[in-house]
mmCIF file of C-alpha atoms in Angstrom:
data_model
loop_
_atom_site.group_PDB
_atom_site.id
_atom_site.type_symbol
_atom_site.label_atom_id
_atom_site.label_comp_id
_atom_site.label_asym_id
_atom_site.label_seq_id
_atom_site.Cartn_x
_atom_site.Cartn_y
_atom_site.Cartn_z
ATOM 1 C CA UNK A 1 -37.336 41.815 8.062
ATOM 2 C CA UNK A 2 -40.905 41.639 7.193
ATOM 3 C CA UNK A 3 -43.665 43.512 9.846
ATOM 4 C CA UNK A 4 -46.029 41.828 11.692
ATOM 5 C CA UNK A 5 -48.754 44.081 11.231
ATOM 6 C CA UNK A 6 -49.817 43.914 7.488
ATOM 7 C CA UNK A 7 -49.994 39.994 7.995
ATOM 8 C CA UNK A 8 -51.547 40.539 11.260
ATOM 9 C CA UNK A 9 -54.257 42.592 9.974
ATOM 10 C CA UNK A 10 -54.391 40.179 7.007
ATOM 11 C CA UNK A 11 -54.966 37.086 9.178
ATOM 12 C CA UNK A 12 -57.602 39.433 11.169
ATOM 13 C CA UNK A 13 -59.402 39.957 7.697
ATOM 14 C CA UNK A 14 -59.220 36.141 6.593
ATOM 15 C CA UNK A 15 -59.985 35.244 10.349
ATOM 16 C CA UNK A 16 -56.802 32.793 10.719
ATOM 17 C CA UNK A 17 -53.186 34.017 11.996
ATOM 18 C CA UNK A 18 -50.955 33.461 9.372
ATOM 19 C CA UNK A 19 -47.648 33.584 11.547
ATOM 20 C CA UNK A 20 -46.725 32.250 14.963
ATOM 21 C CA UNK A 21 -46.678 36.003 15.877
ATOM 22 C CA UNK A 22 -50.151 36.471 14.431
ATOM 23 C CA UNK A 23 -51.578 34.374 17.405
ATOM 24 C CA UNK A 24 -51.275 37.073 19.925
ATOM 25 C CA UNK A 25 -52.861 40.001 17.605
ATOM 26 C CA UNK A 26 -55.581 37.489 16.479
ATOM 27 C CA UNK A 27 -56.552 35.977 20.038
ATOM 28 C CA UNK A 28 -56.213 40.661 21.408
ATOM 29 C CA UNK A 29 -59.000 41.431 18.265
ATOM 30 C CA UNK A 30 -60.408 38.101 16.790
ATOM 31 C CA UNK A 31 -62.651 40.379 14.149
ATOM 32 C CA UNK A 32 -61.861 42.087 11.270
ATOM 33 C CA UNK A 33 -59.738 45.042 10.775
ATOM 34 C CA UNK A 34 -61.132 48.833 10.645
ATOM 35 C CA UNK A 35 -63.962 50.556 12.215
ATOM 36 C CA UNK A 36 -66.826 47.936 10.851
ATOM 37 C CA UNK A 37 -64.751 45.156 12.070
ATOM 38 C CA UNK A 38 -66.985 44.328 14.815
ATOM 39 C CA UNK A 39 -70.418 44.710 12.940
ATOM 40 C CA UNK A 40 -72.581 41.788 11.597
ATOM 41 C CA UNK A 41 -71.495 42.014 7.699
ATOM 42 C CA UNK A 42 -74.121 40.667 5.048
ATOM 43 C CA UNK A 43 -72.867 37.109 3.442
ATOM 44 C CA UNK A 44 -73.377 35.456 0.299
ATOM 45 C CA UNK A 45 -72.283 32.444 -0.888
ATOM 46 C CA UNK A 46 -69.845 34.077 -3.625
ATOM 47 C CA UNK A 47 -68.317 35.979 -0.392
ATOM 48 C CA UNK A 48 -67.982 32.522 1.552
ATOM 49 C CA UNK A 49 -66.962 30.414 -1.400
ATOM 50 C CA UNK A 50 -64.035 33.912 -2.208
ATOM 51 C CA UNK A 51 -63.002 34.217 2.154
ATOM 52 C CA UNK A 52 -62.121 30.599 1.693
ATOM 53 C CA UNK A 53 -60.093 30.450 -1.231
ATOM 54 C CA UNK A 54 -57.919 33.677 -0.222
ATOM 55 C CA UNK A 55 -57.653 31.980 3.124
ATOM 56 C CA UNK A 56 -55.832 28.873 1.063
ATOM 57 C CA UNK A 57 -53.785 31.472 -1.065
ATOM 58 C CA UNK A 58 -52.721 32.913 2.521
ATOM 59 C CA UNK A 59 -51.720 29.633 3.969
ATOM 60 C CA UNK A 60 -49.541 28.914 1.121
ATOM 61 C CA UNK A 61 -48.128 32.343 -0.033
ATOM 62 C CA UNK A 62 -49.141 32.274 -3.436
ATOM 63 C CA UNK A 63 -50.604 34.382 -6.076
ATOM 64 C CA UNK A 64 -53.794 34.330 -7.636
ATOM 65 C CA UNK A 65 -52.192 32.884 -10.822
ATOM 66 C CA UNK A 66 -50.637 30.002 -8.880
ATOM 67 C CA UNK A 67 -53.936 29.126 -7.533
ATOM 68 C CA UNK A 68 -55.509 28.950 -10.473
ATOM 69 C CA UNK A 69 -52.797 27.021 -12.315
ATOM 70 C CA UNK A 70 -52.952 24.682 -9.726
ATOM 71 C CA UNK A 71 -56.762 24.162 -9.317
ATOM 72 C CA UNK A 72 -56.600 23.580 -13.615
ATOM 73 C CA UNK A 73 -53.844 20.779 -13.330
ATOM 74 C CA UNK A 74 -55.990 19.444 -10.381
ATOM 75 C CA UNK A 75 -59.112 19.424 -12.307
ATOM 76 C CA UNK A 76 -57.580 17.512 -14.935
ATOM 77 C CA UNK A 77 -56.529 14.678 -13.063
ATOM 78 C CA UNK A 78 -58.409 11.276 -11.885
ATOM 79 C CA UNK A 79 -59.502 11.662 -8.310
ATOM 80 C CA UNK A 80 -61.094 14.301 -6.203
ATOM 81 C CA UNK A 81 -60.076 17.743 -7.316
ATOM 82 C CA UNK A 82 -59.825 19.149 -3.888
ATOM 83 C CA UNK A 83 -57.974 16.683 -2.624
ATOM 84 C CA UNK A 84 -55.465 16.943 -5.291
ATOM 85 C CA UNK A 85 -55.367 20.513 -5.237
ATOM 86 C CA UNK A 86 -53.739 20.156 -1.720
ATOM 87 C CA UNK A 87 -51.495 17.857 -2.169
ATOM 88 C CA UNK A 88 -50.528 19.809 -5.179
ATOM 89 C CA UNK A 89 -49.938 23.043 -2.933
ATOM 90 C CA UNK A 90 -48.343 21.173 -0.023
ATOM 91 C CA UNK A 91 -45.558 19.310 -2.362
ATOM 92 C CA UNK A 92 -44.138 22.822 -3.629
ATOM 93 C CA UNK A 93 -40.657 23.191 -1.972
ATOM 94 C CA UNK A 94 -41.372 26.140 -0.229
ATOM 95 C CA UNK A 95 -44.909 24.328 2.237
ATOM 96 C CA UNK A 96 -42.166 20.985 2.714
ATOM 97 C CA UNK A 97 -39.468 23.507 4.262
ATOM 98 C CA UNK A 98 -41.952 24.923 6.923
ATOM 99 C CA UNK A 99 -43.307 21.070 7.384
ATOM 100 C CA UNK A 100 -40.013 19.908 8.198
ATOM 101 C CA UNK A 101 -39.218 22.616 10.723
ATOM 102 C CA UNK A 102 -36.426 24.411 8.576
ATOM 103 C CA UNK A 103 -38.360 27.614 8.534
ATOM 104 C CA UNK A 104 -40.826 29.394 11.170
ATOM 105 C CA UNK A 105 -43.138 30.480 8.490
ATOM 106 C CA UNK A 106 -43.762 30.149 4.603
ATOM 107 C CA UNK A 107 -42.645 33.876 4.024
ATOM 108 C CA UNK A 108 -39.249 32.411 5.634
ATOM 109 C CA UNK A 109 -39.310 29.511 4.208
ATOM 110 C CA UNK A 110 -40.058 31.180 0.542
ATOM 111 C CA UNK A 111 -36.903 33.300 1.041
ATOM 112 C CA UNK A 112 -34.962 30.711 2.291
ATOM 113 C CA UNK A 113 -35.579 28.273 -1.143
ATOM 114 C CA UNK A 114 -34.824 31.589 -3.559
ATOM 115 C CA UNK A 115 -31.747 32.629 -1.724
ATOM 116 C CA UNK A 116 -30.567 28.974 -2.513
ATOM 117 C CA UNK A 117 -30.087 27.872 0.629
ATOM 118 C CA UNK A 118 -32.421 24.694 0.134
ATOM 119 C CA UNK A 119 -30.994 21.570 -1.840
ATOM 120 C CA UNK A 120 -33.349 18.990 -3.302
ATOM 121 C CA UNK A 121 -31.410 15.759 -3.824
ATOM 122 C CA UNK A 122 -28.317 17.446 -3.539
ATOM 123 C CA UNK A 123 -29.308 20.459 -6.033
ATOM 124 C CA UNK A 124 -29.387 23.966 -5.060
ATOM 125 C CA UNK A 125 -33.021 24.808 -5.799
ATOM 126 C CA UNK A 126 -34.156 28.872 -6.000
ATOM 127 C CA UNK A 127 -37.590 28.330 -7.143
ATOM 128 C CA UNK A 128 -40.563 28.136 -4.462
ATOM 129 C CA UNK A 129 -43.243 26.845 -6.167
ATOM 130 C CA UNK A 130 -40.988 23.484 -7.233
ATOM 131 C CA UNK A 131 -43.115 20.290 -7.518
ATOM 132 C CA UNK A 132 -40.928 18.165 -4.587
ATOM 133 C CA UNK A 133 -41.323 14.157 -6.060
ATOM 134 C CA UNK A 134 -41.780 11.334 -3.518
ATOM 135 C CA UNK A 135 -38.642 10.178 -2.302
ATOM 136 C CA UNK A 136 -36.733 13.218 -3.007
ATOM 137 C CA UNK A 137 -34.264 14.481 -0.134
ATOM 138 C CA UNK A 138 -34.842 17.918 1.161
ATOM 139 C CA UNK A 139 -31.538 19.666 2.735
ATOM 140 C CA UNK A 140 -30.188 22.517 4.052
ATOM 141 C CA UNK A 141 -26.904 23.446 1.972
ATOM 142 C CA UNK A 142 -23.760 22.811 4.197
ATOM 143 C CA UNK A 143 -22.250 26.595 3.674
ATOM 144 C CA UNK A 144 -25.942 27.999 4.913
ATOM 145 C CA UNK A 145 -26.057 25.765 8.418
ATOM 146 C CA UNK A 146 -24.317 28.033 10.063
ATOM 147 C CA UNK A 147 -26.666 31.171 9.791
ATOM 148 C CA UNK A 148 -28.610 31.508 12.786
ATOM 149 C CA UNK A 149 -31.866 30.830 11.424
ATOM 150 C CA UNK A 150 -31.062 27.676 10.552
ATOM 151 C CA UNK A 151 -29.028 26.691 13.935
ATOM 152 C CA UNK A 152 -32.163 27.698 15.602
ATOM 153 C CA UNK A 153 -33.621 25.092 13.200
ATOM 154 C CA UNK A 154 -31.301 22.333 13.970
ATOM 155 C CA UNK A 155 -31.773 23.165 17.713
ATOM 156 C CA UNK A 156 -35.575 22.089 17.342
ATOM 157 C CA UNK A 157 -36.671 25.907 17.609
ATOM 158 C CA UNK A 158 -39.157 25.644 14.316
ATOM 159 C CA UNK A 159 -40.656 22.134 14.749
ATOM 160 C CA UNK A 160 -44.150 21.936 14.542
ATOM 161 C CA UNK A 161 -45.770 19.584 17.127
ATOM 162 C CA UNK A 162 -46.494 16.886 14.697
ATOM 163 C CA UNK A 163 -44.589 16.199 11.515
ATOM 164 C CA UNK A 164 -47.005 14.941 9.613
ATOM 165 C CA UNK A 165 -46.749 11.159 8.329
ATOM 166 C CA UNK A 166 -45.785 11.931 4.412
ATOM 167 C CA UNK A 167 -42.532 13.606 5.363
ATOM 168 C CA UNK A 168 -39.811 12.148 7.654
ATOM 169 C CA UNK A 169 -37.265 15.391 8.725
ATOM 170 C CA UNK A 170 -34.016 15.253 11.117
ATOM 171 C CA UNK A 171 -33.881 18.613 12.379
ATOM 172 C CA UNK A 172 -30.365 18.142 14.086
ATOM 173 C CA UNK A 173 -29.290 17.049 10.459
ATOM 174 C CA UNK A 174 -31.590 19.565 8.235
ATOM 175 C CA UNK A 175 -32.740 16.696 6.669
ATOM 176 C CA UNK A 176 -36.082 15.794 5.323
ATOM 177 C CA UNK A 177 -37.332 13.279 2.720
ATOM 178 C CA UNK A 178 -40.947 13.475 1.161
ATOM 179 C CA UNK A 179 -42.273 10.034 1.827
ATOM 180 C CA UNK A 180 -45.103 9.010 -0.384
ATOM 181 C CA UNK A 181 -47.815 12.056 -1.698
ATOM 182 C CA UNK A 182 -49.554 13.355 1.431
ATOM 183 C CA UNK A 183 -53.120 12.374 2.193
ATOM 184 C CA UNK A 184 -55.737 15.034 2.321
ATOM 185 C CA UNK A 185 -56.467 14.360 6.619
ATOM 186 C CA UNK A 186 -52.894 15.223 6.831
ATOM 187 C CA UNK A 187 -51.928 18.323 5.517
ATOM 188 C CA UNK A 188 -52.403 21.063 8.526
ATOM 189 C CA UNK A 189 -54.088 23.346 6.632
ATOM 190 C CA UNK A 190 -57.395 25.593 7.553
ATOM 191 C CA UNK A 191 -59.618 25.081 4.534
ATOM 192 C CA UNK A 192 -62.876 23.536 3.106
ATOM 193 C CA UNK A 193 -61.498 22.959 -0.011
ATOM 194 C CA UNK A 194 -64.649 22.082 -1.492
ATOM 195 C CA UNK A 195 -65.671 25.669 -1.184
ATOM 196 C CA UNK A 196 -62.277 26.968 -2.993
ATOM 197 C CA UNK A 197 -63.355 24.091 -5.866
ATOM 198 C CA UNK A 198 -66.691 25.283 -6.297
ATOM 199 C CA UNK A 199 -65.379 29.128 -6.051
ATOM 200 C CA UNK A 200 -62.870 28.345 -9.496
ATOM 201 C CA UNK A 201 -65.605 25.551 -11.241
ATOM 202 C CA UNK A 202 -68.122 28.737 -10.852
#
């Protein structure tokens, strides 16, 4: 089982909580970790533009390298970049898990996908980062329903308060189908994703 502390201090450092258990530790000492934590730090707009694109990384559970892939496929296409790079982050199988209330956080919901217990259209699927296509179907494999994590996930006990629009889930079933691409408004992230663009266009 993963400790609360390193992503406790982590979401103390990025100033979000990270995990459901991070909410506690963040609301006790809402300033960053160590004994400067509560002294005014000098800012620049290289440290603003970096604090907000680690912050995305964070939300998401990916590595520097993903990020930047991501952010160059992004760039590439018609549209707003930021925009794109979202909806690009938030269709990997690993973000659609947590969304539908299969898993209580990404860290659990990464493990869950490469321990292939997640099915995409019927498909055991072991890779995290996989690019989930509109109308693909999102379950939980039969012989895995029965591990408590996931019972607790059928019994409502990872929802989120609002699913958002793009994605419908059953929990009772472990069921979830990406509707249509999501829409930047809705993805429940903490970011100004301009910032992160104009960190990696730098």
């Amino acid at each position: 089982m993963n400790s609360s502390r390193p992503k406790a201090k982590r979401s103390r450092a990025l100033g979000i909580p990270l995990t459901p258990k991070c909410v506690r530790y963040f609301e006790r000492r809402p300033y960053p970790p160590g004994p400067h934590g509560r002294a005014r730090k000098q800012t620049s707009d290289y440290k603003t533009r970096l604090l907000e694109k680690q912050r995305l990384r964070a939300q998401y559970n990916v590595s520097e390298k993903q990020l930047r892939r991501a952010f160059a496929r992004s760039a590439r296409g018609e549209g707003r970049t930021g925009d794109a790079l979202l909806a690009e982050l938030e269709t990997r199988l690993d973000a659609l898990v947590l969304r539908a209330g299969f898993a209580r956080t990404i860290y659990q919901a990464r493990q869950f996908v490469s321990h292939r217990h997640i099915l995409v259209d019927g498909a055991r699927v072991n890779v995290p980062s996989y690019r989930v296509r509109p109308g693909s179907v999102i379950s939980v494999a039969e012989r895995s329903r029965a591990m408590p994590p996931f019972l607790e996930a059928a019994a409502g006990g990872h929802a989120p308060e609002h699913v958002p629009e793009y994605l419908r889930a059953d929990h009772t079933g472990l069921v979830a189908r990406l509707v249509r691409p999501p829409q930047r408004h809705e993805i429940p992230v903490r970011c100004d994703v301009q910032l992160v663009v104009e960190y990696y266009s730098r």
